[in-house]
């Protein structure tokens, strides 16, 4: 390890640095909600309490199931953390997504897991693989659902999407190949060697990646249900349910993948909303789509904060009990 990396490692282990990171990450997440407070108020006025509660449950399920996908990869690499410990690492660490850039989520999770005896390279590798699983399953859902949903709405709804979506089927097989253990394990070894880190002790297996993909698909279904409920509440109820469900799930996964690629945006903010609004507007109109997009983002941000807070609270109670 280089002297600079060693100094960085000592700095991030400081409780003051960790506390400052948590404060900044939470502040940025809350700032998003505050900045959009007028739009949020207008959106909320169109939703009843039952809709808000149901969509919050879907949002919590989405984040929790994404954590389960990450935990499955980490277990496959040799660190089978208890659920409470894994929740603290994942939910608190992923608040780093709200800090512009991609490194903060990696650093936060690596340091939190290190407290539990998990090597940093293993935690970082698990996050890289889990994100790859998310991207691949998202691409599969986009290809399987979105073109058919847009076609069901008629030629006018497809617009410029047709040519763009036609390229995605070529990307999906590539992602699947990269995510296969015979290819992925050598790639991880090369990345770790480039970072001057020892190789992983346990290679990834088909079983571990399959479990991670199953949890990832479940997380996408949960957030697709969130968008579906919101869309039906603000003006999409006239569409056949299968078409609307496919549009919501395919549209969200496309928006997430786009936001993921915009690495400088906190948690993909901005890019994700633009894409999701454009997809939903083909069925609901621009005004209703804007309400759905804003409501979805706020609920997911709230879910992140609630689960991170719950994980911290459970961690403190566990420490007190010992």
GROMACS .gro file of C-alpha atoms in nm:
model
  322
    1UNK     CA    1   0.000   0.000   0.000
    2UNK     CA    2   0.133   0.342  -0.090
    3UNK     CA    3   0.202   0.602   0.184
    4UNK     CA    4  -0.084   0.818   0.054
    5UNK     CA    5  -0.329   0.526   0.072
    6UNK     CA    6  -0.207   0.444   0.423
    7UNK     CA    7  -0.266   0.803   0.536
    8UNK     CA    8  -0.613   0.796   0.381
    9UNK     CA    9  -0.689   0.470   0.561
   10UNK     CA   10  -0.584   0.619   0.898
   11UNK     CA   11  -0.795   0.927   0.833
   12UNK     CA   12  -1.116   0.741   0.749
   13UNK     CA   13  -1.080   0.526   1.062
   14UNK     CA   14  -1.104   0.838   1.277
   15UNK     CA   15  -1.443   0.859   1.454
   16UNK     CA   16  -1.445   1.233   1.379
   17UNK     CA   17  -1.405   1.172   1.006
   18UNK     CA   18  -1.673   0.905   1.012
   19UNK     CA   19  -1.909   1.128   1.201
   20UNK     CA   20  -1.847   1.416   0.961
   21UNK     CA   21  -1.909   1.189   0.663
   22UNK     CA   22  -2.240   1.072   0.807
   23UNK     CA   23  -2.350   1.429   0.879
   24UNK     CA   24  -2.259   1.545   0.527
   25UNK     CA   25  -2.429   1.249   0.359
   26UNK     CA   26  -2.750   1.290   0.558
   27UNK     CA   27  -2.746   1.667   0.503
   28UNK     CA   28  -2.718   1.622   0.126
   29UNK     CA   29  -3.004   1.372   0.123
   30UNK     CA   30  -3.223   1.605   0.329
   31UNK     CA   31  -3.116   1.903   0.115
   32UNK     CA   32  -3.261   1.733  -0.190
   33UNK     CA   33  -3.600   1.703  -0.019
   34UNK     CA   34  -3.585   2.064   0.107
   35UNK     CA   35  -3.486   2.200  -0.233
   36UNK     CA   36  -3.791   2.035  -0.389
   37UNK     CA   37  -4.029   2.111  -0.102
   38UNK     CA   38  -4.277   2.311  -0.312
   39UNK     CA   39  -4.304   2.039  -0.573
   40UNK     CA   40  -4.327   1.779  -0.300
   41UNK     CA   41  -4.615   1.963  -0.141
   42UNK     CA   42  -4.798   1.981  -0.473
   43UNK     CA   43  -4.734   1.612  -0.538
   44UNK     CA   44  -4.843   1.504  -0.193
   45UNK     CA   45  -5.168   1.697  -0.227
   46UNK     CA   46  -5.265   1.457  -0.507
   47UNK     CA   47  -5.194   1.141  -0.303
   48UNK     CA   48  -5.396   0.995  -0.018
   49UNK     CA   49  -5.246   0.851   0.299
   50UNK     CA   50  -5.293   0.490   0.191
   51UNK     CA   51  -5.102   0.551  -0.134
   52UNK     CA   52  -4.815   0.721   0.047
   53UNK     CA   53  -4.792   0.439   0.304
   54UNK     CA   54  -4.800   0.165   0.041
   55UNK     CA   55  -4.536   0.333  -0.173
   56UNK     CA   56  -4.314   0.389   0.131
   57UNK     CA   57  -4.334   0.016   0.208
   58UNK     CA   58  -4.236  -0.059  -0.153
   59UNK     CA   59  -3.945   0.187  -0.124
   60UNK     CA   60  -3.820   0.026   0.197
   61UNK     CA   61  -3.847  -0.317   0.034
   62UNK     CA   62  -3.647  -0.198  -0.267
   63UNK     CA   63  -3.357  -0.074  -0.055
   64UNK     CA   64  -3.367  -0.373   0.181
   65UNK     CA   65  -3.368  -0.625  -0.105
   66UNK     CA   66  -3.077  -0.444  -0.271
   67UNK     CA   67  -2.892  -0.488   0.058
   68UNK     CA   68  -2.972  -0.860   0.050
   69UNK     CA   69  -2.825  -0.882  -0.301
   70UNK     CA   70  -2.501  -0.722  -0.178
   71UNK     CA   71  -2.494  -0.948   0.131
   72UNK     CA   72  -2.524  -1.258  -0.091
   73UNK     CA   73  -2.214  -1.153  -0.287
   74UNK     CA   74  -2.018  -1.076   0.030
   75UNK     CA   75  -2.112  -1.418   0.171
   76UNK     CA   76  -2.000  -1.584  -0.151
   77UNK     CA   77  -1.663  -1.412  -0.112
   78UNK     CA   78  -1.623  -1.558   0.236
   79UNK     CA   79  -1.778  -1.306   0.479
   80UNK     CA   80  -2.123  -1.420   0.588
   81UNK     CA   81  -2.224  -1.128   0.810
   82UNK     CA   82  -2.526  -1.149   1.042
   83UNK     CA   83  -2.824  -0.956   0.908
   84UNK     CA   84  -2.799  -0.675   1.163
   85UNK     CA   85  -2.427  -0.626   1.101
   86UNK     CA   86  -2.471  -0.639   0.724
   87UNK     CA   87  -2.754  -0.385   0.750
   88UNK     CA   88  -2.531  -0.139   0.933
   89UNK     CA   89  -2.256  -0.170   0.673
   90UNK     CA   90  -2.484  -0.148   0.372
   91UNK     CA   91  -2.750   0.101   0.477
   92UNK     CA   92  -2.519   0.345   0.652
   93UNK     CA   93  -2.245   0.308   0.394
   94UNK     CA   94  -2.472   0.368   0.099
   95UNK     CA   95  -2.553   0.717   0.224
   96UNK     CA   96  -2.222   0.793   0.054
   97UNK     CA   97  -2.417   0.784  -0.272
   98UNK     CA   98  -2.555   1.127  -0.187
   99UNK     CA   99  -2.204   1.274  -0.187
  100UNK     CA  100  -2.106   1.360  -0.549
  101UNK     CA  101  -1.872   1.096  -0.692
  102UNK     CA  102  -1.860   0.720  -0.652
  103UNK     CA  103  -1.573   0.668  -0.407
  104UNK     CA  104  -1.754   0.765  -0.088
  105UNK     CA  105  -1.992   0.470  -0.087
  106UNK     CA  106  -1.699   0.231  -0.136
  107UNK     CA  107  -1.489   0.388   0.137
  108UNK     CA  108  -1.775   0.405   0.386
  109UNK     CA  109  -1.879   0.043   0.340
  110UNK     CA  110  -1.519  -0.080   0.342
  111UNK     CA  111  -1.442   0.093   0.671
  112UNK     CA  112  -1.765  -0.013   0.839
  113UNK     CA  113  -1.707  -0.374   0.733
  114UNK     CA  114  -1.345  -0.360   0.844
  115UNK     CA  115  -1.470  -0.304   1.199
  116UNK     CA  116  -1.629  -0.649   1.167
  117UNK     CA  117  -1.312  -0.815   1.040
  118UNK     CA  118  -1.394  -0.804   0.668
  119UNK     CA  119  -1.095  -0.710   0.448
  120UNK     CA  120  -1.146  -0.388   0.255
  121UNK     CA  121  -1.075  -0.552  -0.079
  122UNK     CA  122  -1.350  -0.805  -0.014
  123UNK     CA  123  -1.608  -0.539   0.073
  124UNK     CA  124  -1.513  -0.324  -0.227
  125UNK     CA  125  -1.525  -0.626  -0.457
  126UNK     CA  126  -1.868  -0.722  -0.323
  127UNK     CA  127  -2.002  -0.374  -0.395
  128UNK     CA  128  -1.857  -0.373  -0.748
  129UNK     CA  129  -2.012  -0.712  -0.820
  130UNK     CA  130  -2.347  -0.623  -0.662
  131UNK     CA  131  -2.364  -0.308  -0.875
  132UNK     CA  132  -2.281  -0.519  -1.179
  133UNK     CA  133  -2.562  -0.758  -1.089
  134UNK     CA  134  -2.799  -0.463  -1.051
  135UNK     CA  135  -2.696  -0.321  -1.387
  136UNK     CA  136  -2.733  -0.657  -1.562
  137UNK     CA  137  -3.073  -0.739  -1.413
  138UNK     CA  138  -3.190  -0.385  -1.489
  139UNK     CA  139  -3.082  -0.424  -1.853
  140UNK     CA  140  -3.266  -0.757  -1.876
  141UNK     CA  141  -3.587  -0.599  -1.746
  142UNK     CA  142  -3.558  -0.301  -1.981
  143UNK     CA  143  -3.515  -0.528  -2.283
  144UNK     CA  144  -3.792  -0.764  -2.175
  145UNK     CA  145  -4.053  -0.505  -2.077
  146UNK     CA  146  -4.008  -0.156  -2.213
  147UNK     CA  147  -4.026  -0.208  -2.592
  148UNK     CA  148  -4.343  -0.417  -2.559
  149UNK     CA  149  -4.503  -0.164  -2.322
  150UNK     CA  150  -4.429   0.127  -2.556
  151UNK     CA  151  -4.555  -0.070  -2.855
  152UNK     CA  152  -4.882  -0.139  -2.670
  153UNK     CA  153  -4.933   0.236  -2.630
  154UNK     CA  154  -4.917   0.288  -3.007
  155UNK     CA  155  -4.665   0.430  -3.258
  156UNK     CA  156  -4.688   0.779  -3.113
  157UNK     CA  157  -4.561   0.661  -2.775
  158UNK     CA  158  -4.250   0.497  -2.917
  159UNK     CA  159  -4.111   0.813  -3.075
  160UNK     CA  160  -3.733   0.823  -3.053
  161UNK     CA  161  -3.721   0.533  -2.806
  162UNK     CA  162  -3.739   0.264  -3.074
  163UNK     CA  163  -3.394   0.313  -3.225
  164UNK     CA  164  -3.235   0.373  -2.885
  165UNK     CA  165  -3.385   0.064  -2.721
  166UNK     CA  166  -3.288  -0.148  -3.021
  167UNK     CA  167  -2.925  -0.118  -2.910
  168UNK     CA  168  -2.985  -0.261  -2.562
  169UNK     CA  169  -3.026  -0.628  -2.664
  170UNK     CA  170  -2.666  -0.619  -2.783
  171UNK     CA  171  -2.547  -0.491  -2.445
  172UNK     CA  172  -2.726  -0.747  -2.229
  173UNK     CA  173  -2.535  -1.059  -2.347
  174UNK     CA  174  -2.208  -0.873  -2.290
  175UNK     CA  175  -2.308  -0.794  -1.931
  176UNK     CA  176  -2.410  -1.155  -1.873
  177UNK     CA  177  -2.074  -1.280  -2.001
  178UNK     CA  178  -1.882  -1.032  -1.786
  179UNK     CA  179  -2.084  -1.142  -1.483
  180UNK     CA  180  -2.010  -1.513  -1.526
  181UNK     CA  181  -1.758  -1.653  -1.273
  182UNK     CA  182  -1.506  -1.774  -1.537
  183UNK     CA  183  -1.478  -1.416  -1.663
  184UNK     CA  184  -1.556  -1.215  -1.351
  185UNK     CA  185  -1.304  -1.382  -1.117
  186UNK     CA  186  -1.002  -1.311  -1.344
  187UNK     CA  187  -1.127  -0.953  -1.391
  188UNK     CA  188  -1.138  -0.901  -1.015
  189UNK     CA  189  -0.786  -1.040  -0.982
  190UNK     CA  190  -0.663  -0.793  -1.243
  191UNK     CA  191  -0.837  -0.500  -1.070
  192UNK     CA  192  -0.693  -0.595  -0.732
  193UNK     CA  193  -0.346  -0.640  -0.879
  194UNK     CA  194  -0.371  -0.295  -1.038
  195UNK     CA  195  -0.466  -0.158  -0.695
  196UNK     CA  196  -0.170  -0.344  -0.540
  197UNK     CA  197  -0.399  -0.561  -0.331
  198UNK     CA  198  -0.377  -0.935  -0.266
  199UNK     CA  199  -0.621  -1.158  -0.454
  200UNK     CA  200  -0.952  -1.262  -0.302
  201UNK     CA  201  -0.942  -1.574  -0.087
  202UNK     CA  202  -1.269  -1.714  -0.225
  203UNK     CA  203  -1.376  -1.697  -0.591
  204UNK     CA  204  -1.730  -1.607  -0.684
  205UNK     CA  205  -1.961  -1.896  -0.767
  206UNK     CA  206  -2.266  -1.940  -0.987
  207UNK     CA  207  -2.472  -2.008  -0.676
  208UNK     CA  208  -2.370  -1.685  -0.504
  209UNK     CA  209  -2.424  -1.473  -0.815
  210UNK     CA  210  -2.759  -1.643  -0.875
  211UNK     CA  211  -2.872  -1.560  -0.523
  212UNK     CA  212  -2.760  -1.200  -0.566
  213UNK     CA  213  -2.945  -1.174  -0.899
  214UNK     CA  214  -3.261  -1.313  -0.742
  215UNK     CA  215  -3.257  -1.051  -0.466
  216UNK     CA  216  -3.178  -0.779  -0.722
  217UNK     CA  217  -3.476  -0.877  -0.939
  218UNK     CA  218  -3.698  -0.870  -0.630
  219UNK     CA  219  -3.572  -0.521  -0.546
  220UNK     CA  220  -3.659  -0.402  -0.898
  221UNK     CA  221  -4.008  -0.549  -0.868
  222UNK     CA  222  -4.054  -0.360  -0.539
  223UNK     CA  223  -3.957  -0.023  -0.686
  224UNK     CA  224  -4.156  -0.097  -1.000
  225UNK     CA  225  -4.459  -0.150  -0.774
  226UNK     CA  226  -4.386   0.184  -0.607
  227UNK     CA  227  -4.388   0.367  -0.941
  228UNK     CA  228  -4.697   0.174  -1.051
  229UNK     CA  229  -4.898   0.273  -0.743
  230UNK     CA  230  -4.795   0.636  -0.779
  231UNK     CA  231  -4.877   0.639  -1.151
  232UNK     CA  232  -5.223   0.489  -1.102
  233UNK     CA  233  -5.289   0.744  -0.828
  234UNK     CA  234  -5.214   1.045  -1.049
  235UNK     CA  235  -5.367   0.948  -1.383
  236UNK     CA  236  -5.254   0.616  -1.526
  237UNK     CA  237  -5.551   0.410  -1.410
  238UNK     CA  238  -5.710   0.396  -1.758
  239UNK     CA  239  -5.430   0.183  -1.902
  240UNK     CA  240  -5.436  -0.199  -1.885
  241UNK     CA  241  -5.255  -0.301  -1.567
  242UNK     CA  242  -4.997  -0.531  -1.737
  243UNK     CA  243  -4.900  -0.256  -1.981
  244UNK     CA  244  -4.871   0.006  -1.709
  245UNK     CA  245  -4.674  -0.228  -1.482
  246UNK     CA  246  -4.430  -0.309  -1.764
  247UNK     CA  247  -4.392   0.060  -1.845
  248UNK     CA  248  -4.324   0.152  -1.480
  249UNK     CA  249  -4.076  -0.130  -1.413
  250UNK     CA  250  -3.899  -0.101  -1.748
  251UNK     CA  251  -3.893   0.277  -1.725
  252UNK     CA  252  -3.750   0.282  -1.375
  253UNK     CA  253  -3.475   0.028  -1.449
  254UNK     CA  254  -3.377   0.227  -1.759
  255UNK     CA  255  -3.373   0.547  -1.551
  256UNK     CA  256  -3.165   0.382  -1.277
  257UNK     CA  257  -2.908   0.254  -1.525
  258UNK     CA  258  -2.880   0.601  -1.675
  259UNK     CA  259  -2.842   0.763  -1.335
  260UNK     CA  260  -2.580   0.507  -1.235
  261UNK     CA  261  -2.367   0.603  -1.534
  262UNK     CA  262  -2.382   0.973  -1.437
  263UNK     CA  263  -2.124   0.924  -1.164
  264UNK     CA  264  -2.098   1.288  -1.056
  265UNK     CA  265  -2.466   1.318  -0.965
  266UNK     CA  266  -2.553   1.229  -0.603
  267UNK     CA  267  -2.742   0.895  -0.623
  268UNK     CA  268  -2.804   0.960  -0.993
  269UNK     CA  269  -3.017   1.267  -0.917
  270UNK     CA  270  -3.129   1.461  -1.222
  271UNK     CA  271  -3.049   1.211  -1.497
  272UNK     CA  272  -3.270   0.943  -1.344
  273UNK     CA  273  -3.565   1.180  -1.312
  274UNK     CA  274  -3.537   1.303  -1.671
  275UNK     CA  275  -3.544   0.952  -1.817
  276UNK     CA  276  -3.822   0.820  -1.593
  277UNK     CA  277  -4.037   1.127  -1.659
  278UNK     CA  278  -3.988   1.090  -2.034
  279UNK     CA  279  -4.096   0.725  -2.025
  280UNK     CA  280  -4.399   0.781  -1.801
  281UNK     CA  281  -4.511   1.089  -1.995
  282UNK     CA  282  -4.586   0.864  -2.295
  283UNK     CA  283  -4.879   0.728  -2.094
  284UNK     CA  284  -4.973   0.989  -1.835
  285UNK     CA  285  -4.868   1.326  -1.973
  286UNK     CA  286  -4.589   1.548  -1.845
  287UNK     CA  287  -4.759   1.691  -1.535
  288UNK     CA  288  -4.860   1.353  -1.390
  289UNK     CA  289  -4.520   1.204  -1.474
  290UNK     CA  290  -4.348   1.486  -1.285
  291UNK     CA  291  -4.554   1.408  -0.974
  292UNK     CA  292  -4.462   1.040  -0.993
  293UNK     CA  293  -4.092   1.105  -1.049
  294UNK     CA  294  -4.065   1.351  -0.763
  295UNK     CA  295  -4.266   1.134  -0.527
  296UNK     CA  296  -4.059   0.826  -0.614
  297UNK     CA  297  -3.727   1.001  -0.550
  298UNK     CA  298  -3.840   1.149  -0.218
  299UNK     CA  299  -3.976   0.815  -0.094
  300UNK     CA  300  -3.653   0.634  -0.186
  301UNK     CA  301  -3.447   0.902  -0.013
  302UNK     CA  302  -3.668   0.866   0.295
  303UNK     CA  303  -3.624   0.488   0.281
  304UNK     CA  304  -3.245   0.528   0.271
  305UNK     CA  305  -3.253   0.755   0.576
  306UNK     CA  306  -3.497   0.537   0.772
  307UNK     CA  307  -3.305   0.215   0.712
  308UNK     CA  308  -2.970   0.378   0.790
  309UNK     CA  309  -3.115   0.519   1.112
  310UNK     CA  310  -3.266   0.184   1.208
  311UNK     CA  311  -2.935   0.006   1.138
  312UNK     CA  312  -2.746   0.254   1.358
  313UNK     CA  313  -3.002   0.219   1.636
  314UNK     CA  314  -2.990  -0.161   1.628
  315UNK     CA  315  -2.611  -0.150   1.625
  316UNK     CA  316  -2.602   0.067   1.937
  317UNK     CA  317  -2.852  -0.153   2.115
  318UNK     CA  318  -2.648  -0.459   2.026
  319UNK     CA  319  -2.333  -0.296   2.159
  320UNK     CA  320  -2.512  -0.198   2.483
  321UNK     CA  321  -2.641  -0.554   2.527
  322UNK     CA  322  -2.285  -0.689   2.507
   0.00000   0.00000   0.00000
